[in-house]
Amino acid sequence: MNAPALPAPLILNGPGDARVEASAFGAHLLSWHCRGQERLYLSPNAGFGAGKAIRGGVPVIFPQFGERGDGPRHGFARTLTWEAEPADPQAARLSFRLADREETRRHWPHRFEAGLDIEPGADRLRIALSVRNRDRNAFEFSAALHTYLAVSDIATTLVHGLEDRPYLDSARAGAACPASDAPVRFDGEVDRIYADTRRPLRITDGEQMLRCEAEGFADTVVWNPGEALAAGIADLAPGGHRRFVCVEAAQVLRPVRLEPGEAWTGAQILILEGSAAQYRIGG
């Protein structure tokens, strides 16, 4: 039996040349074009079959992160079709909604409503995930926006702003590591969870610089599979790992707890800035 056809992507033009493209499958942001170039990485080998997460763009991770729970890895939100609200050029955003149903309650027995809003600006992008408890009992969940940022070469990419933060190294079975006192570099697999990251991050890629801010999310996840692990990822093109870095606004180490009727919102804001030259010293 053939898998059901996925909904056609939605496209929204923002100020200037800003443009986003998203799919109701997973409420998945596929593309963010701004200032003359694509800012997200989408694997040319990405699968678009129902039930399989799309490799690249911005997958929505909910209600669990990784295997920190009893449900599907990284939750079910990224592999279900959400309800797309009619595009409203006046509101300048794309919006998607997901409510509990039989297939979600098989994995996570709670009544909820989730929403994802994508708002492109002239030099920025805001992605907001919201969750409301529609149940009679409190529940807890984890969430993340698994953002694949396009870079020219991972070998020359640095992430600034985490120098003073200790982290859990998922590439080393979750080992607790002290602060590095240096920007994050990528000379192999990097898979880290940083707790309580309150200041903005900056990602430098040659002359390009992108500021990354978060609201509501306490943690930051930084990931790149490196060459060896990437070779075993079927939906990643050969050498594809060199073209992206994942910097995720996340709530992993302390799950969100919502009482009946309560709601939570977390957002990631990406802002294009000027030259990266000021971050070269010591970096």
mmCIF file of C-alpha atoms in Angstrom:
data_model
loop_
_atom_site.group_PDB
_atom_site.id
_atom_site.type_symbol
_atom_site.label_atom_id
_atom_site.label_comp_id
_atom_site.label_asym_id
_atom_site.label_seq_id
_atom_site.Cartn_x
_atom_site.Cartn_y
_atom_site.Cartn_z
ATOM 1 C CA MET A 1 0.000 0.000 0.000
ATOM 2 C CA ASN A 2 1.372 3.435 -0.932
ATOM 3 C CA ALA A 3 2.023 5.960 1.821
ATOM 4 C CA PRO A 4 -0.412 8.903 1.865
ATOM 5 C CA ALA A 5 0.736 11.945 -0.098
ATOM 6 C CA LEU A 6 2.239 14.708 1.981
ATOM 7 C CA PRO A 7 0.635 18.173 1.886
ATOM 8 C CA ALA A 8 2.137 20.709 -0.494
ATOM 9 C CA PRO A 9 4.581 23.118 1.200
ATOM 10 C CA LEU A 10 3.371 26.572 2.194
ATOM 11 C CA ILE A 11 5.372 29.619 1.117
ATOM 12 C CA LEU A 12 5.402 33.055 2.716
ATOM 13 C CA ASN A 13 7.259 36.125 1.512
ATOM 14 C CA GLY A 14 8.436 38.470 4.236
ATOM 15 C CA PRO A 15 10.006 41.952 4.118
ATOM 16 C CA GLY A 16 12.740 42.518 1.522
ATOM 17 C CA ASP A 17 13.789 39.235 -0.038
ATOM 18 C CA ALA A 18 12.890 37.170 3.046
ATOM 19 C CA ARG A 19 11.042 33.971 2.192
ATOM 20 C CA VAL A 20 10.136 30.854 4.144
ATOM 21 C CA GLU A 21 8.800 27.494 3.018
ATOM 22 C CA ALA A 22 7.271 25.000 5.419
ATOM 23 C CA SER A 23 5.397 21.714 5.379
ATOM 24 C CA ALA A 24 2.416 20.763 7.524
ATOM 25 C CA PHE A 25 4.133 17.379 7.849
ATOM 26 C CA GLY A 26 5.888 17.883 11.179
ATOM 27 C CA ALA A 27 5.179 21.645 11.048
ATOM 28 C CA HIS A 28 8.592 21.496 9.425
ATOM 29 C CA LEU A 29 10.399 24.639 8.267
ATOM 30 C CA LEU A 30 12.178 23.635 5.062
ATOM 31 C CA SER A 31 13.730 26.874 3.878
ATOM 32 C CA TRP A 32 14.627 30.367 5.066
ATOM 33 C CA HIS A 33 15.957 32.612 2.324
ATOM 34 C CA CYS A 34 17.235 35.981 3.500
ATOM 35 C CA ARG A 35 19.733 38.570 2.247
ATOM 36 C CA GLY A 36 20.301 36.764 -1.000
ATOM 37 C CA GLN A 37 20.950 33.225 0.218
ATOM 38 C CA GLU A 38 19.506 30.138 1.859
ATOM 39 C CA ARG A 39 20.157 30.086 5.607
ATOM 40 C CA LEU A 40 19.006 26.540 6.439
ATOM 41 C CA TYR A 41 20.418 23.210 5.316
ATOM 42 C CA LEU A 42 18.055 20.648 3.801
ATOM 43 C CA SER A 43 19.670 17.381 2.764
ATOM 44 C CA PRO A 44 19.249 16.600 -0.955
ATOM 45 C CA ASN A 45 18.688 12.999 0.183
ATOM 46 C CA ALA A 46 15.999 13.916 2.715
ATOM 47 C CA GLY A 47 13.075 11.517 2.777
ATOM 48 C CA PHE A 48 9.576 12.943 2.564
ATOM 49 C CA GLY A 49 7.651 9.750 3.278
ATOM 50 C CA ALA A 50 4.997 9.725 5.963
ATOM 51 C CA GLY A 51 6.324 8.440 9.274
ATOM 52 C CA LYS A 52 9.934 9.455 8.581
ATOM 53 C CA ALA A 53 11.468 12.693 9.851
ATOM 54 C CA ILE A 54 12.834 15.127 7.263
ATOM 55 C CA ARG A 55 16.619 15.559 7.390
ATOM 56 C CA GLY A 56 17.378 19.265 7.629
ATOM 57 C CA GLY A 57 15.440 22.495 8.031
ATOM 58 C CA VAL A 58 13.915 22.735 11.508
ATOM 59 C CA PRO A 59 12.378 19.502 12.866
ATOM 60 C CA VAL A 60 10.125 20.024 15.910
ATOM 61 C CA ILE A 61 11.126 17.772 18.814
ATOM 62 C CA PHE A 62 8.201 17.078 21.178
ATOM 63 C CA PRO A 63 7.238 15.618 23.682
ATOM 64 C CA GLN A 64 10.582 13.918 24.366
ATOM 65 C CA PHE A 65 14.185 14.612 23.452
ATOM 66 C CA GLY A 66 16.245 11.750 22.050
ATOM 67 C CA GLU A 67 15.571 8.563 23.955
ATOM 68 C CA ARG A 68 14.813 10.325 27.245
ATOM 69 C CA GLY A 69 11.343 8.766 27.445
ATOM 70 C CA ASP A 70 9.271 5.782 26.430
ATOM 71 C CA GLY A 71 7.993 7.132 23.108
ATOM 72 C CA PRO A 72 9.549 7.457 19.651
ATOM 73 C CA ARG A 73 13.034 8.960 19.536
ATOM 74 C CA HIS A 74 12.710 12.765 19.560
ATOM 75 C CA GLY A 75 8.941 12.424 19.934
ATOM 76 C CA PHE A 76 6.107 12.138 17.450
ATOM 77 C CA ALA A 77 5.583 15.792 16.462
ATOM 78 C CA ARG A 78 8.113 15.686 13.615
ATOM 79 C CA THR A 79 6.472 12.681 11.925
ATOM 80 C CA LEU A 80 2.798 13.679 12.097
ATOM 81 C CA THR A 81 0.869 16.026 9.844
ATOM 82 C CA TRP A 82 -0.217 19.180 11.661
ATOM 83 C CA GLU A 83 -3.148 21.381 10.729
ATOM 84 C CA ALA A 84 -1.981 24.359 8.713
ATOM 85 C CA GLU A 85 -3.801 27.601 9.325
ATOM 86 C CA PRO A 86 -4.507 29.662 6.185
ATOM 87 C CA ALA A 87 -1.473 31.807 5.332
ATOM 88 C CA ASP A 88 -2.114 35.419 6.309
ATOM 89 C CA PRO A 89 0.212 37.864 4.506
ATOM 90 C CA GLN A 90 -1.002 40.653 6.812
ATOM 91 C CA ALA A 91 0.113 38.684 9.880
ATOM 92 C CA ALA A 92 3.387 37.751 8.094
ATOM 93 C CA ARG A 93 3.580 34.280 9.609
ATOM 94 C CA LEU A 94 2.860 30.634 8.972
ATOM 95 C CA SER A 95 1.023 28.784 11.731
ATOM 96 C CA PHE A 96 0.432 25.093 12.425
ATOM 97 C CA ARG A 97 -1.557 23.297 15.115
ATOM 98 C CA LEU A 98 -1.445 19.753 16.508
ATOM 99 C CA ALA A 99 -3.949 18.294 18.974
ATOM 100 C CA ASP A 100 -3.827 14.924 20.673
ATOM 101 C CA ARG A 101 -5.414 12.034 18.813
ATOM 102 C CA GLU A 102 -5.409 8.281 18.993
ATOM 103 C CA GLU A 103 -1.927 7.862 17.520
ATOM 104 C CA THR A 104 -0.364 10.412 19.916
ATOM 105 C CA ARG A 105 -2.071 8.894 22.954
ATOM 106 C CA ARG A 106 -0.571 5.511 22.122
ATOM 107 C CA HIS A 107 2.841 7.010 22.893
ATOM 108 C CA TRP A 108 1.965 9.785 25.328
ATOM 109 C CA PRO A 109 -1.401 9.495 27.137
ATOM 110 C CA HIS A 110 -2.181 13.192 27.522
ATOM 111 C CA ARG A 111 -4.586 15.669 25.970
ATOM 112 C CA PHE A 112 -2.764 18.706 24.609
ATOM 113 C CA GLU A 113 -2.678 21.321 21.911
ATOM 114 C CA ALA A 114 0.601 22.416 20.312
ATOM 115 C CA GLY A 115 1.259 25.253 17.911
ATOM 116 C CA LEU A 116 4.172 26.380 15.781
ATOM 117 C CA ASP A 117 4.434 29.925 14.421
ATOM 118 C CA ILE A 118 7.062 30.949 11.849
ATOM 119 C CA GLU A 119 7.645 34.681 11.395
ATOM 120 C CA PRO A 120 10.237 35.930 8.882
ATOM 121 C CA GLY A 121 11.589 39.474 9.114
ATOM 122 C CA ALA A 122 13.918 41.528 6.940
ATOM 123 C CA ASP A 123 17.013 40.135 8.663
ATOM 124 C CA ARG A 124 15.593 37.689 11.191
ATOM 125 C CA LEU A 125 13.433 34.657 11.765
ATOM 126 C CA ARG A 126 11.329 33.802 14.817
ATOM 127 C CA ILE A 127 10.105 30.237 15.374
ATOM 128 C CA ALA A 128 7.806 29.732 18.363
ATOM 129 C CA LEU A 129 6.519 26.462 19.771
ATOM 130 C CA SER A 130 3.590 26.555 22.193
ATOM 131 C CA VAL A 131 1.994 23.764 24.230
ATOM 132 C CA ARG A 132 -1.245 23.856 26.235
ATOM 133 C CA ASN A 133 -2.385 21.215 28.716
ATOM 134 C CA ARG A 134 -5.949 20.153 27.838
ATOM 135 C CA ASP A 135 -5.862 17.241 30.244
ATOM 136 C CA ARG A 136 -7.319 16.822 33.731
ATOM 137 C CA ASN A 137 -3.889 16.020 35.142
ATOM 138 C CA ALA A 138 -0.496 17.698 35.039
ATOM 139 C CA PHE A 139 2.060 16.448 32.523
ATOM 140 C CA GLU A 140 5.720 16.982 31.684
ATOM 141 C CA PHE A 141 7.477 17.165 28.325
ATOM 142 C CA SER A 142 10.755 18.061 26.662
ATOM 143 C CA ALA A 143 11.083 20.010 23.431
ATOM 144 C CA ALA A 144 13.604 21.465 20.994
ATOM 145 C CA LEU A 145 13.825 23.229 17.656
ATOM 146 C CA HIS A 146 16.426 21.096 15.856
ATOM 147 C CA THR A 147 17.717 23.887 13.606
ATOM 148 C CA TYR A 148 20.087 22.940 10.764
ATOM 149 C CA LEU A 149 21.993 26.142 9.947
ATOM 150 C CA ALA A 150 23.671 26.191 6.539
ATOM 151 C CA VAL A 151 27.420 26.887 6.599
ATOM 152 C CA SER A 152 30.034 27.016 3.847
ATOM 153 C CA ASP A 153 32.390 24.650 5.686
ATOM 154 C CA ILE A 154 31.998 23.146 9.156
ATOM 155 C CA ALA A 155 35.799 23.205 9.561
ATOM 156 C CA THR A 156 35.785 27.004 9.695
ATOM 157 C CA THR A 157 32.537 27.382 11.661
ATOM 158 C CA LEU A 158 32.572 28.476 15.312
ATOM 159 C CA VAL A 159 29.830 28.829 17.914
ATOM 160 C CA HIS A 160 30.462 31.651 20.395
ATOM 161 C CA GLY A 161 28.713 32.282 23.699
ATOM 162 C CA LEU A 162 29.075 28.893 25.394
ATOM 163 C CA GLU A 163 32.667 29.309 26.529
ATOM 164 C CA ASP A 164 31.756 29.539 30.220
ATOM 165 C CA ARG A 165 29.160 26.764 30.238
ATOM 166 C CA PRO A 166 29.766 23.123 31.259
ATOM 167 C CA TYR A 167 28.001 20.552 29.121
ATOM 168 C CA LEU A 168 26.921 16.952 28.755
ATOM 169 C CA ASP A 169 28.747 15.198 25.932
ATOM 170 C CA SER A 170 26.263 12.852 24.254
ATOM 171 C CA ALA A 171 29.039 11.648 21.941
ATOM 172 C CA ARG A 172 30.708 10.241 25.085
ATOM 173 C CA ALA A 173 27.694 8.564 26.706
ATOM 174 C CA GLY A 174 26.542 11.783 28.370
ATOM 175 C CA ALA A 175 29.809 12.524 30.155
ATOM 176 C CA ALA A 176 29.776 15.741 32.195
ATOM 177 C CA CYS A 177 32.436 18.128 30.867
ATOM 178 C CA PRO A 178 33.739 21.419 32.265
ATOM 179 C CA ALA A 179 33.484 24.708 30.424
ATOM 180 C CA SER A 180 35.909 24.785 27.504
ATOM 181 C CA ASP A 181 36.860 28.487 27.712
ATOM 182 C CA ALA A 182 36.805 28.550 23.901
ATOM 183 C CA PRO A 183 34.277 28.717 21.063
ATOM 184 C CA VAL A 184 32.817 25.391 19.928
ATOM 185 C CA ARG A 185 34.835 23.958 17.014
ATOM 186 C CA PHE A 186 33.942 21.032 14.758
ATOM 187 C CA ASP A 187 36.831 18.671 14.028
ATOM 188 C CA GLY A 188 34.781 15.490 14.525
ATOM 189 C CA GLU A 189 31.462 14.472 16.046
ATOM 190 C CA VAL A 190 30.020 17.140 18.346
ATOM 191 C CA ASP A 191 26.859 16.352 20.331
ATOM 192 C CA ARG A 192 26.506 18.529 23.421
ATOM 193 C CA ILE A 193 23.765 19.704 25.759
ATOM 194 C CA TYR A 194 24.469 22.998 27.512
ATOM 195 C CA ALA A 195 22.256 23.873 30.480
ATOM 196 C CA ASP A 196 20.999 27.313 31.462
ATOM 197 C CA THR A 197 22.315 29.212 28.436
ATOM 198 C CA ARG A 198 20.914 32.679 28.892
ATOM 199 C CA ARG A 199 23.041 34.894 26.671
ATOM 200 C CA PRO A 200 22.783 35.140 22.871
ATOM 201 C CA LEU A 201 24.975 32.845 20.805
ATOM 202 C CA ARG A 202 26.809 33.803 17.649
ATOM 203 C CA ILE A 203 27.679 31.438 14.846
ATOM 204 C CA THR A 204 30.517 32.595 12.581
ATOM 205 C CA ASP A 205 31.077 31.106 9.150
ATOM 206 C CA GLY A 206 33.838 32.966 7.345
ATOM 207 C CA GLU A 207 32.593 36.548 7.020
ATOM 208 C CA GLN A 208 29.021 35.597 7.920
ATOM 209 C CA MET A 209 27.692 36.004 11.456
ATOM 210 C CA LEU A 210 24.338 34.863 12.817
ATOM 211 C CA ARG A 211 23.013 35.680 16.285
ATOM 212 C CA CYS A 212 20.853 33.064 17.960
ATOM 213 C CA GLU A 213 18.540 33.987 20.834
ATOM 214 C CA ALA A 214 16.002 31.952 22.773
ATOM 215 C CA GLU A 215 12.884 32.622 24.818
ATOM 216 C CA GLY A 216 11.418 30.029 27.170
ATOM 217 C CA PHE A 217 14.052 27.409 26.345
ATOM 218 C CA ALA A 218 16.708 26.951 29.047
ATOM 219 C CA ASP A 219 19.152 24.673 27.211
ATOM 220 C CA THR A 220 21.157 24.663 23.994
ATOM 221 C CA VAL A 221 22.059 21.606 21.953
ATOM 222 C CA VAL A 222 24.964 21.778 19.475
ATOM 223 C CA TRP A 223 25.338 18.923 16.997
ATOM 224 C CA ASN A 224 27.261 17.843 13.947
ATOM 225 C CA PRO A 225 27.800 14.129 13.235
ATOM 226 C CA GLY A 226 31.344 14.453 11.918
ATOM 227 C CA GLU A 227 32.632 12.472 8.966
ATOM 228 C CA ALA A 228 32.570 8.956 10.450
ATOM 229 C CA LEU A 229 29.024 9.057 11.819
ATOM 230 C CA ALA A 230 27.714 10.957 8.787
ATOM 231 C CA ALA A 231 28.879 8.134 6.499
ATOM 232 C CA GLY A 232 26.240 5.898 8.082
ATOM 233 C CA ILE A 233 23.341 8.374 7.796
ATOM 234 C CA ALA A 234 21.458 7.248 4.685
ATOM 235 C CA ASP A 235 19.518 10.465 4.109
ATOM 236 C CA LEU A 236 22.604 12.674 4.318
ATOM 237 C CA ALA A 237 24.505 13.235 1.063
ATOM 238 C CA PRO A 238 28.240 12.360 1.008
ATOM 239 C CA GLY A 239 30.089 15.260 2.617
ATOM 240 C CA GLY A 240 26.800 16.808 3.690
ATOM 241 C CA HIS A 241 27.938 17.102 7.300
ATOM 242 C CA ARG A 242 30.356 19.818 6.191
ATOM 243 C CA ARG A 243 27.453 22.060 5.161
ATOM 244 C CA PHE A 244 25.537 22.470 8.415
ATOM 245 C CA VAL A 245 25.663 22.892 12.156
ATOM 246 C CA CYS A 246 22.683 22.264 14.414
ATOM 247 C CA VAL A 247 22.223 24.865 17.144
ATOM 248 C CA GLU A 248 18.996 24.070 18.963
ATOM 249 C CA ALA A 249 16.961 26.012 21.465
ATOM 250 C CA ALA A 250 15.909 23.209 23.799
ATOM 251 C CA GLN A 251 14.299 22.196 27.065
ATOM 252 C CA VAL A 252 15.984 18.879 27.840
ATOM 253 C CA LEU A 253 17.521 18.643 31.293
ATOM 254 C CA ARG A 254 14.523 19.970 33.214
ATOM 255 C CA PRO A 255 11.244 19.036 31.476
ATOM 256 C CA VAL A 256 8.419 21.567 31.346
ATOM 257 C CA ARG A 257 5.586 20.774 33.761
ATOM 258 C CA LEU A 258 2.118 22.083 32.976
ATOM 259 C CA GLU A 259 -0.890 21.930 35.245
ATOM 260 C CA PRO A 260 -4.336 21.525 33.641
ATOM 261 C CA GLY A 261 -5.137 24.583 31.522
ATOM 262 C CA GLU A 262 -1.601 25.979 31.656
ATOM 263 C CA ALA A 263 0.406 26.859 28.555
ATOM 264 C CA TRP A 264 4.078 27.284 27.694
ATOM 265 C CA THR A 265 5.857 28.956 24.782
ATOM 266 C CA GLY A 266 9.481 28.659 23.696
ATOM 267 C CA ALA A 267 11.024 30.488 20.764
ATOM 268 C CA GLN A 268 14.253 30.638 18.794
ATOM 269 C CA ILE A 269 15.186 33.897 17.072
ATOM 270 C CA LEU A 270 17.829 33.930 14.349
ATOM 271 C CA ILE A 271 19.272 37.329 13.425
ATOM 272 C CA LEU A 272 21.699 38.102 10.608
ATOM 273 C CA GLU A 273 24.490 40.419 11.761
ATOM 274 C CA GLY A 274 27.496 42.119 10.204
ATOM 275 C CA SER A 275 31.062 40.941 9.753
ATOM 276 C CA ALA A 276 32.423 38.102 11.879
ATOM 277 C CA ALA A 277 35.850 39.766 12.109
ATOM 278 C CA GLN A 278 35.381 40.850 15.750
ATOM 279 C CA TYR A 279 35.192 37.181 16.790
ATOM 280 C CA ARG A 280 38.427 36.088 15.173
ATOM 281 C CA ILE A 281 40.674 37.079 18.035
ATOM 282 C CA GLY A 282 41.135 34.025 20.173
ATOM 283 C CA GLY A 283 38.670 32.124 17.997
#
